[in-house]
């Protein structure tokens, strides 16, 4: 079925302990007439064996120090990128923290936190050590770097504009392999294991990528024989596997191309037009203000100001909440017992039909609204 040279290539590259994922990947790449069912089954096996390979060893000799930082501020942003792309320079420019920057690689060897003060919010920015290809397997302390990145609200992927798209594809591959899904939403699939009754499969839409038989095969691969599955959107087998595993992290990512002063204007224009991308130059301090605006948008934060009865609003100390926050969230942020004593609130701003408007706990606040809370 395959040429002898290909089998020779496979034999030469099989290594102890990693041959199963390799051969499965090989089968996916060189499939002559495989059906979708076989492909879905292979993908399930590949995800399962890859997860086993990525699990850290439990032996005492493999223990090492992590460098997680206590979460502080209103949001957390992780800086990820290859060595010498400008992460430390960016941190020094945007915050008051001085991170060592030099012309050689691996200048930063641990996680260095800084704080960006923007629109009344304190945004924690983490300068992580540069990761290399194979970081998901633990190369260059890659596991610790990626573990910190999983706790962030937004990932800034710092890229060298002079290197083209090579760095972006490699970093996406590394993050994808450890369960970080960039700029994707969680699949709208209801999945609940049961103790008996077999597999109950339903869908509210027409499925073009999955079928009941394929879903059963994937579930059997994970030793699940009793479950309830409901597809609310047309999802792929990979997305269904993500739902079964249950440890995937879905987060927004901003691709930042640095060193644009070293490439042509045509290339700058091409990179700037890519989705979720911003072009900057840390050396010449170009476009950093626009990057902050985009970061604020991706973090989806809102500023809420408070007002006491008979006094002017306090615009110096804002309450920072997520978009879609209600009056109840504001009460909990001020004091945990305030919601139980709540009578009504007066709100000024774009979320009201007229100012001031008397509202209840379920009213949704918007950016730069002013609120006055009246207790019972």
Short mmCIF file of C-alpha atoms in Angstrom, two decimals:
data_model
loop_
_atom_site.label_atom_id
_atom_site.label_comp_id
_atom_site.label_asym_id
_atom_site.label_seq_id
_atom_site.Cartn_x
_atom_site.Cartn_y
_atom_site.Cartn_z
CA UNK A 1 0.00 0.00 0.00
CA UNK A 2 2.91 2.38 0.82
CA UNK A 3 6.30 2.54 -0.96
CA UNK A 4 9.20 0.69 0.67
CA UNK A 5 11.09 3.97 1.15
CA UNK A 6 8.27 5.32 3.35
CA UNK A 7 8.34 2.23 5.59
CA UNK A 8 12.11 2.57 5.86
CA UNK A 9 11.64 6.20 6.91
CA UNK A 10 9.11 5.11 9.57
CA UNK A 11 11.47 2.46 10.92
CA UNK A 12 14.34 4.88 11.22
CA UNK A 13 12.31 7.51 13.08
CA UNK A 14 10.41 5.38 15.60
CA UNK A 15 11.67 6.01 19.12
CA UNK A 16 11.05 4.08 22.30
CA UNK A 17 7.93 5.25 24.17
CA UNK A 18 6.54 7.46 21.42
CA UNK A 19 5.84 5.08 18.55
CA UNK A 20 2.05 4.85 18.94
CA UNK A 21 1.25 8.58 18.39
CA UNK A 22 3.86 8.69 15.63
CA UNK A 23 2.38 5.80 13.67
CA UNK A 24 -1.15 7.17 14.12
CA UNK A 25 -0.04 10.55 12.80
CA UNK A 26 1.64 8.73 9.92
CA UNK A 27 -1.60 6.90 9.09
CA UNK A 28 -3.52 10.20 9.07
CA UNK A 29 -0.97 11.82 6.77
CA UNK A 30 -0.72 8.93 4.27
CA UNK A 31 -4.33 7.80 4.10
CA UNK A 32 -5.12 6.45 0.61
CA UNK A 33 -8.77 5.48 1.07
CA UNK A 34 -9.61 5.70 4.77
CA UNK A 35 -13.21 6.44 5.69
CA UNK A 36 -14.29 9.24 8.02
CA UNK A 37 -15.09 6.67 10.70
CA UNK A 38 -11.53 5.35 10.69
CA UNK A 39 -10.17 8.88 10.73
CA UNK A 40 -12.33 9.84 13.70
CA UNK A 41 -11.22 6.72 15.55
CA UNK A 42 -7.56 7.44 14.78
CA UNK A 43 -7.97 11.01 16.03
CA UNK A 44 -9.47 9.76 19.30
CA UNK A 45 -6.60 7.31 19.81
CA UNK A 46 -4.05 9.98 18.90
CA UNK A 47 -5.50 12.46 21.43
CA UNK A 48 -5.58 9.74 24.10
CA UNK A 49 -1.98 8.58 23.61
CA UNK A 50 -0.67 12.13 23.25
CA UNK A 51 -2.25 13.02 26.60
CA UNK A 52 -0.48 10.04 28.17
CA UNK A 53 2.85 11.14 26.71
CA UNK A 54 2.45 14.72 27.94
CA UNK A 55 1.72 13.66 31.53
CA UNK A 56 4.77 14.47 33.66
CA UNK A 57 6.62 11.56 35.19
CA UNK A 58 5.73 10.76 38.80
CA UNK A 59 9.28 9.77 39.72
CA UNK A 60 11.14 11.92 42.23
CA UNK A 61 13.93 12.66 39.77
CA UNK A 62 11.59 14.62 37.49
CA UNK A 63 10.50 17.16 40.11
CA UNK A 64 11.40 20.76 39.40
CA UNK A 65 10.58 24.26 40.48
CA UNK A 66 7.68 26.08 38.92
CA UNK A 67 7.41 29.85 38.56
CA UNK A 68 3.72 30.57 38.85
CA UNK A 69 2.89 34.08 40.06
CA UNK A 70 0.02 34.99 42.36
CA UNK A 71 -2.84 36.42 40.34
CA UNK A 72 -3.43 40.09 41.05
CA UNK A 73 -5.15 43.05 39.44
CA UNK A 74 -8.32 42.98 37.35
CA UNK A 75 -7.06 40.70 34.56
CA UNK A 76 -4.02 38.61 33.62
CA UNK A 77 -2.21 38.65 30.27
CA UNK A 78 0.52 36.17 29.35
CA UNK A 79 3.33 37.05 26.93
CA UNK A 80 4.33 34.00 24.90
CA UNK A 81 6.91 33.83 22.16
CA UNK A 82 10.20 32.42 20.98
CA UNK A 83 13.45 33.76 22.48
CA UNK A 84 14.60 37.25 21.42
CA UNK A 85 11.34 38.48 19.88
CA UNK A 86 11.03 41.51 22.20
CA UNK A 87 8.90 40.29 25.13
CA UNK A 88 11.11 41.79 27.85
CA UNK A 89 11.41 45.09 25.97
CA UNK A 90 7.63 45.19 25.59
CA UNK A 91 7.15 44.58 29.34
CA UNK A 92 9.59 47.38 30.21
CA UNK A 93 7.79 49.80 27.86
CA UNK A 94 4.25 49.03 29.02
CA UNK A 95 4.87 48.72 32.77
CA UNK A 96 7.16 50.15 35.42
CA UNK A 97 8.88 46.76 35.75
CA UNK A 98 12.38 46.52 34.33
CA UNK A 99 12.90 43.15 32.64
CA UNK A 100 16.42 42.33 31.46
CA UNK A 101 16.72 42.55 27.68
CA UNK A 102 19.74 41.58 25.62
CA UNK A 103 20.67 40.53 22.11
CA UNK A 104 21.21 36.89 23.09
CA UNK A 105 18.52 34.23 23.53
CA UNK A 106 17.02 33.08 26.86
CA UNK A 107 17.73 36.37 28.64
CA UNK A 108 14.58 35.79 30.74
CA UNK A 109 14.76 32.53 32.71
CA UNK A 110 11.77 32.94 35.02
CA UNK A 111 8.33 34.58 35.02
CA UNK A 112 8.52 38.36 35.52
CA UNK A 113 5.21 40.12 36.36
CA UNK A 114 4.35 43.72 35.61
CA UNK A 115 1.19 45.87 35.84
CA UNK A 116 -0.36 47.91 33.03
CA UNK A 117 -2.51 50.78 34.31
CA UNK A 118 -5.10 51.52 31.63
CA UNK A 119 -8.57 53.13 31.90
CA UNK A 120 -8.56 52.69 35.66
CA UNK A 121 -7.79 48.96 35.48
CA UNK A 122 -4.70 47.15 36.71
CA UNK A 123 -3.79 44.50 34.13
CA UNK A 124 -1.17 41.97 35.21
CA UNK A 125 1.31 41.29 32.40
CA UNK A 126 3.51 38.19 32.68
CA UNK A 127 6.80 38.05 30.77
CA UNK A 128 7.35 34.32 30.34
CA UNK A 129 10.64 32.72 29.26
CA UNK A 130 10.96 32.09 25.54
CA UNK A 131 9.65 28.67 24.53
CA UNK A 132 11.14 26.46 21.85
CA UNK A 133 9.80 23.77 19.57
CA UNK A 134 8.92 20.73 21.67
CA UNK A 135 7.91 22.83 24.70
CA UNK A 136 4.80 20.70 25.24
CA UNK A 137 7.08 17.71 25.89
CA UNK A 138 9.02 19.71 28.51
CA UNK A 139 11.89 21.15 26.46
CA UNK A 140 13.26 24.45 27.78
CA UNK A 141 10.89 24.47 30.81
CA UNK A 142 8.06 24.55 28.30
CA UNK A 143 5.59 22.80 30.61
CA UNK A 144 5.91 25.48 33.28
CA UNK A 145 5.51 28.27 30.73
CA UNK A 146 2.40 26.73 29.20
CA UNK A 147 0.93 25.96 32.66
CA UNK A 148 1.13 29.67 33.55
CA UNK A 149 -0.37 30.61 30.18
CA UNK A 150 -3.44 28.45 30.92
CA UNK A 151 -4.28 30.72 33.88
CA UNK A 152 -4.31 33.92 31.80
CA UNK A 153 -7.37 35.76 30.51
CA UNK A 154 -5.68 36.72 27.22
CA UNK A 155 -2.54 35.45 25.51
CA UNK A 156 -0.30 37.90 23.64
CA UNK A 157 1.73 35.88 21.16
CA UNK A 158 4.80 37.98 20.42
CA UNK A 159 6.19 37.23 16.96
CA UNK A 160 9.20 38.39 14.98
CA UNK A 161 7.87 40.10 11.85
CA UNK A 162 11.10 39.26 9.99
CA UNK A 163 10.49 35.50 10.43
CA UNK A 164 7.20 35.32 8.53
CA UNK A 165 4.56 32.80 9.61
CA UNK A 166 6.93 30.08 10.86
CA UNK A 167 6.88 31.13 14.51
CA UNK A 168 3.10 31.55 14.63
CA UNK A 169 2.35 28.06 13.28
CA UNK A 170 4.88 26.40 15.61
CA UNK A 171 3.55 28.18 18.72
CA UNK A 172 -0.07 27.40 17.81
CA UNK A 173 0.89 23.74 17.41
CA UNK A 174 2.58 23.65 20.84
CA UNK A 175 -0.38 25.29 22.60
CA UNK A 176 -2.90 23.14 20.72
CA UNK A 177 -1.17 19.95 21.84
CA UNK A 178 -1.61 20.83 25.53
CA UNK A 179 -5.28 21.74 25.26
CA UNK A 180 -5.16 25.52 24.77
CA UNK A 181 -7.60 26.61 22.06
CA UNK A 182 -6.88 30.10 20.75
CA UNK A 183 -9.68 32.37 19.50
CA UNK A 184 -12.18 29.51 19.54
CA UNK A 185 -15.41 29.07 21.47
CA UNK A 186 -16.35 26.01 23.46
CA UNK A 187 -18.28 23.52 21.27
CA UNK A 188 -22.01 23.65 21.91
CA UNK A 189 -22.29 19.96 22.76
CA UNK A 190 -24.12 18.58 25.79
CA UNK A 191 -22.27 15.55 27.15
CA UNK A 192 -23.10 13.69 30.36
CA UNK A 193 -21.81 10.22 31.32
CA UNK A 194 -24.40 7.92 32.91
CA UNK A 195 -24.34 4.72 34.93
CA UNK A 196 -26.55 2.78 32.51
CA UNK A 197 -28.89 2.95 29.56
CA UNK A 198 -26.34 2.94 26.75
CA UNK A 199 -25.51 5.92 24.56
CA UNK A 200 -28.31 8.39 23.83
CA UNK A 201 -27.47 10.50 20.75
CA UNK A 202 -29.44 13.50 19.46
CA UNK A 203 -28.76 16.65 17.44
CA UNK A 204 -30.71 19.86 16.85
CA UNK A 205 -28.88 20.66 13.60
CA UNK A 206 -27.83 18.73 10.49
CA UNK A 207 -24.43 17.15 11.12
CA UNK A 208 -21.96 17.01 8.22
CA UNK A 209 -18.78 16.06 10.12
CA UNK A 210 -19.98 13.61 12.78
CA UNK A 211 -22.49 10.78 12.83
CA UNK A 212 -24.02 8.62 15.54
CA UNK A 213 -21.78 5.69 14.62
CA UNK A 214 -18.62 7.84 14.77
CA UNK A 215 -19.66 9.32 18.16
CA UNK A 216 -20.15 5.81 19.54
CA UNK A 217 -16.74 4.68 18.25
CA UNK A 218 -15.01 7.67 19.86
CA UNK A 219 -16.82 7.13 23.17
CA UNK A 220 -15.92 3.43 23.17
CA UNK A 221 -12.28 4.38 22.65
CA UNK A 222 -12.47 6.32 25.94
CA UNK A 223 -14.20 3.34 27.63
CA UNK A 224 -17.50 5.25 27.83
CA UNK A 225 -20.50 3.02 27.11
CA UNK A 226 -23.29 4.96 28.84
CA UNK A 227 -23.74 8.64 28.10
CA UNK A 228 -26.10 11.31 26.86
CA UNK A 229 -24.89 13.35 23.85
CA UNK A 230 -26.65 16.31 22.26
CA UNK A 231 -25.11 18.29 19.38
CA UNK A 232 -26.42 21.86 19.23
CA UNK A 233 -24.06 22.82 16.38
CA UNK A 234 -22.20 21.10 13.54
CA UNK A 235 -18.93 20.12 15.23
CA UNK A 236 -15.94 18.12 14.06
CA UNK A 237 -14.65 14.90 15.70
CA UNK A 238 -11.76 16.90 17.20
CA UNK A 239 -14.20 19.28 18.92
CA UNK A 240 -16.22 16.36 20.27
CA UNK A 241 -13.01 14.80 21.66
CA UNK A 242 -12.27 18.12 23.40
CA UNK A 243 -15.68 17.96 25.09
CA UNK A 244 -15.05 14.37 26.27
CA UNK A 245 -11.61 15.17 27.68
CA UNK A 246 -13.00 18.24 29.45
CA UNK A 247 -9.70 19.98 30.31
CA UNK A 248 -9.44 22.29 27.31
CA UNK A 249 -8.96 26.03 27.83
CA UNK A 250 -10.56 28.46 25.38
CA UNK A 251 -9.00 31.92 25.45
CA UNK A 252 -8.59 34.91 23.15
CA UNK A 253 -5.18 35.46 21.60
CA UNK A 254 -3.66 38.62 20.14
CA UNK A 255 -0.90 38.04 17.59
CA UNK A 256 1.62 40.87 17.94
CA UNK A 257 4.23 41.24 15.19
CA UNK A 258 7.26 43.11 16.53
CA UNK A 259 10.21 44.65 14.64
CA UNK A 260 8.11 46.03 11.77
CA UNK A 261 10.77 48.70 11.26
CA UNK A 262 12.95 45.96 9.68
CA UNK A 263 10.49 44.86 6.94
CA UNK A 264 8.87 46.50 3.91
CA UNK A 265 5.65 48.52 4.03
CA UNK A 266 3.91 45.92 1.87
CA UNK A 267 4.71 43.19 4.40
CA UNK A 268 3.57 45.42 7.29
CA UNK A 269 0.26 46.01 5.51
CA UNK A 270 -0.18 42.26 4.89
CA UNK A 271 0.46 41.36 8.54
CA UNK A 272 -1.76 44.15 9.86
CA UNK A 273 -4.73 42.88 7.83
CA UNK A 274 -4.58 39.41 9.36
CA UNK A 275 -7.36 38.63 11.86
CA UNK A 276 -6.51 39.10 15.55
CA UNK A 277 -3.18 40.71 14.62
CA UNK A 278 -1.39 43.94 15.59
CA UNK A 279 1.91 45.23 14.20
CA UNK A 280 4.28 47.14 16.50
CA UNK A 281 7.89 48.15 16.93
CA UNK A 282 9.22 48.17 20.50
CA UNK A 283 12.51 49.66 19.34
CA UNK A 284 10.81 52.71 17.76
CA UNK A 285 7.71 52.66 20.05
CA UNK A 286 5.31 52.37 17.12
CA UNK A 287 1.58 51.49 17.44
CA UNK A 288 1.74 50.64 21.15
CA UNK A 289 -1.33 52.75 21.95
CA UNK A 290 -3.43 50.81 19.41
CA UNK A 291 -2.21 47.55 20.95
CA UNK A 292 -3.49 48.70 24.35
CA UNK A 293 -6.91 49.48 22.84
CA UNK A 294 -7.08 46.02 21.25
CA UNK A 295 -5.99 44.39 24.51
CA UNK A 296 -8.75 46.20 26.39
CA UNK A 297 -11.28 44.99 23.83
CA UNK A 298 -10.08 41.37 24.07
CA UNK A 299 -10.18 41.45 27.88
CA UNK A 300 -13.84 42.60 27.71
CA UNK A 301 -13.62 44.83 30.79
CA UNK A 302 -15.93 47.64 31.87
CA UNK A 303 -15.44 50.51 34.33
CA UNK A 304 -18.26 51.25 36.78
CA UNK A 305 -18.21 54.39 38.94
CA UNK A 306 -20.02 54.74 42.26
CA UNK A 307 -21.93 57.70 43.69
CA UNK A 308 -23.06 58.52 47.20
CA UNK A 309 -26.38 60.24 47.82
CA UNK A 310 -26.07 64.01 47.52
CA UNK A 311 -22.46 63.85 46.28
CA UNK A 312 -20.69 63.88 42.93
CA UNK A 313 -19.59 60.56 41.37
CA UNK A 314 -16.14 59.29 42.30
CA UNK A 315 -14.28 59.09 38.97
CA UNK A 316 -10.92 58.39 40.62
CA UNK A 317 -11.68 54.86 41.83
CA UNK A 318 -13.50 52.68 39.30
CA UNK A 319 -14.89 49.20 39.81
CA UNK A 320 -13.58 46.93 37.05
CA UNK A 321 -15.90 44.13 35.94
CA UNK A 322 -16.40 41.88 32.94
CA UNK A 323 -18.73 42.89 30.12
CA UNK A 324 -22.29 41.81 30.84
CA UNK A 325 -21.94 42.30 34.61
CA UNK A 326 -25.15 43.12 36.49
CA UNK A 327 -25.95 45.35 39.46
CA UNK A 328 -25.66 42.26 41.66
CA UNK A 329 -22.02 41.81 40.56
CA UNK A 330 -21.35 45.44 41.52
CA UNK A 331 -22.85 44.82 44.98
CA UNK A 332 -20.69 41.74 45.53
CA UNK A 333 -17.59 43.66 44.48
CA UNK A 334 -18.31 46.48 46.98
CA UNK A 335 -19.22 44.16 49.88
CA UNK A 336 -20.44 40.57 50.06
CA UNK A 337 -23.42 41.48 52.30
CA UNK A 338 -24.60 44.44 50.21
CA UNK A 339 -26.78 42.36 47.86
CA UNK A 340 -28.87 41.04 50.77
CA UNK A 341 -29.52 44.63 51.96
CA UNK A 342 -30.22 45.93 48.44
CA UNK A 343 -33.44 47.90 47.86
CA UNK A 344 -32.86 49.55 44.46
CA UNK A 345 -30.18 51.38 42.50
CA UNK A 346 -30.05 54.59 40.44
CA UNK A 347 -27.95 54.30 37.28
CA UNK A 348 -26.65 57.01 34.94
CA UNK A 349 -25.12 56.00 31.61
CA UNK A 350 -25.61 54.23 28.30
CA UNK A 351 -27.30 51.18 29.84
CA UNK A 352 -30.38 53.19 30.81
CA UNK A 353 -33.26 54.64 28.82
CA UNK A 354 -33.12 57.85 30.84
CA UNK A 355 -30.82 59.18 33.57
CA UNK A 356 -31.12 58.39 36.37
CA UNK A 357 -33.08 55.16 36.01
CA UNK A 358 -34.25 53.08 38.97
CA UNK A 359 -33.14 49.47 38.42
CA UNK A 360 -32.95 46.13 40.20
CA UNK A 361 -30.23 43.54 40.75
CA UNK A 362 -30.57 42.01 37.27
CA UNK A 363 -29.89 45.23 35.34
CA UNK A 364 -26.86 44.88 33.02
CA UNK A 365 -24.22 47.58 33.41
CA UNK A 366 -22.20 49.12 30.59
CA UNK A 367 -18.83 50.84 30.33
CA UNK A 368 -18.48 54.05 32.43
CA UNK A 369 -21.93 53.80 34.00
CA UNK A 370 -22.47 55.56 37.35
CA UNK A 371 -24.41 53.74 40.07
CA UNK A 372 -25.93 54.79 43.38
CA UNK A 373 -27.12 51.92 45.60
CA UNK A 374 -29.96 52.39 48.09
CA UNK A 375 -30.18 49.89 50.95
CA UNK A 376 -33.31 48.71 52.76
#
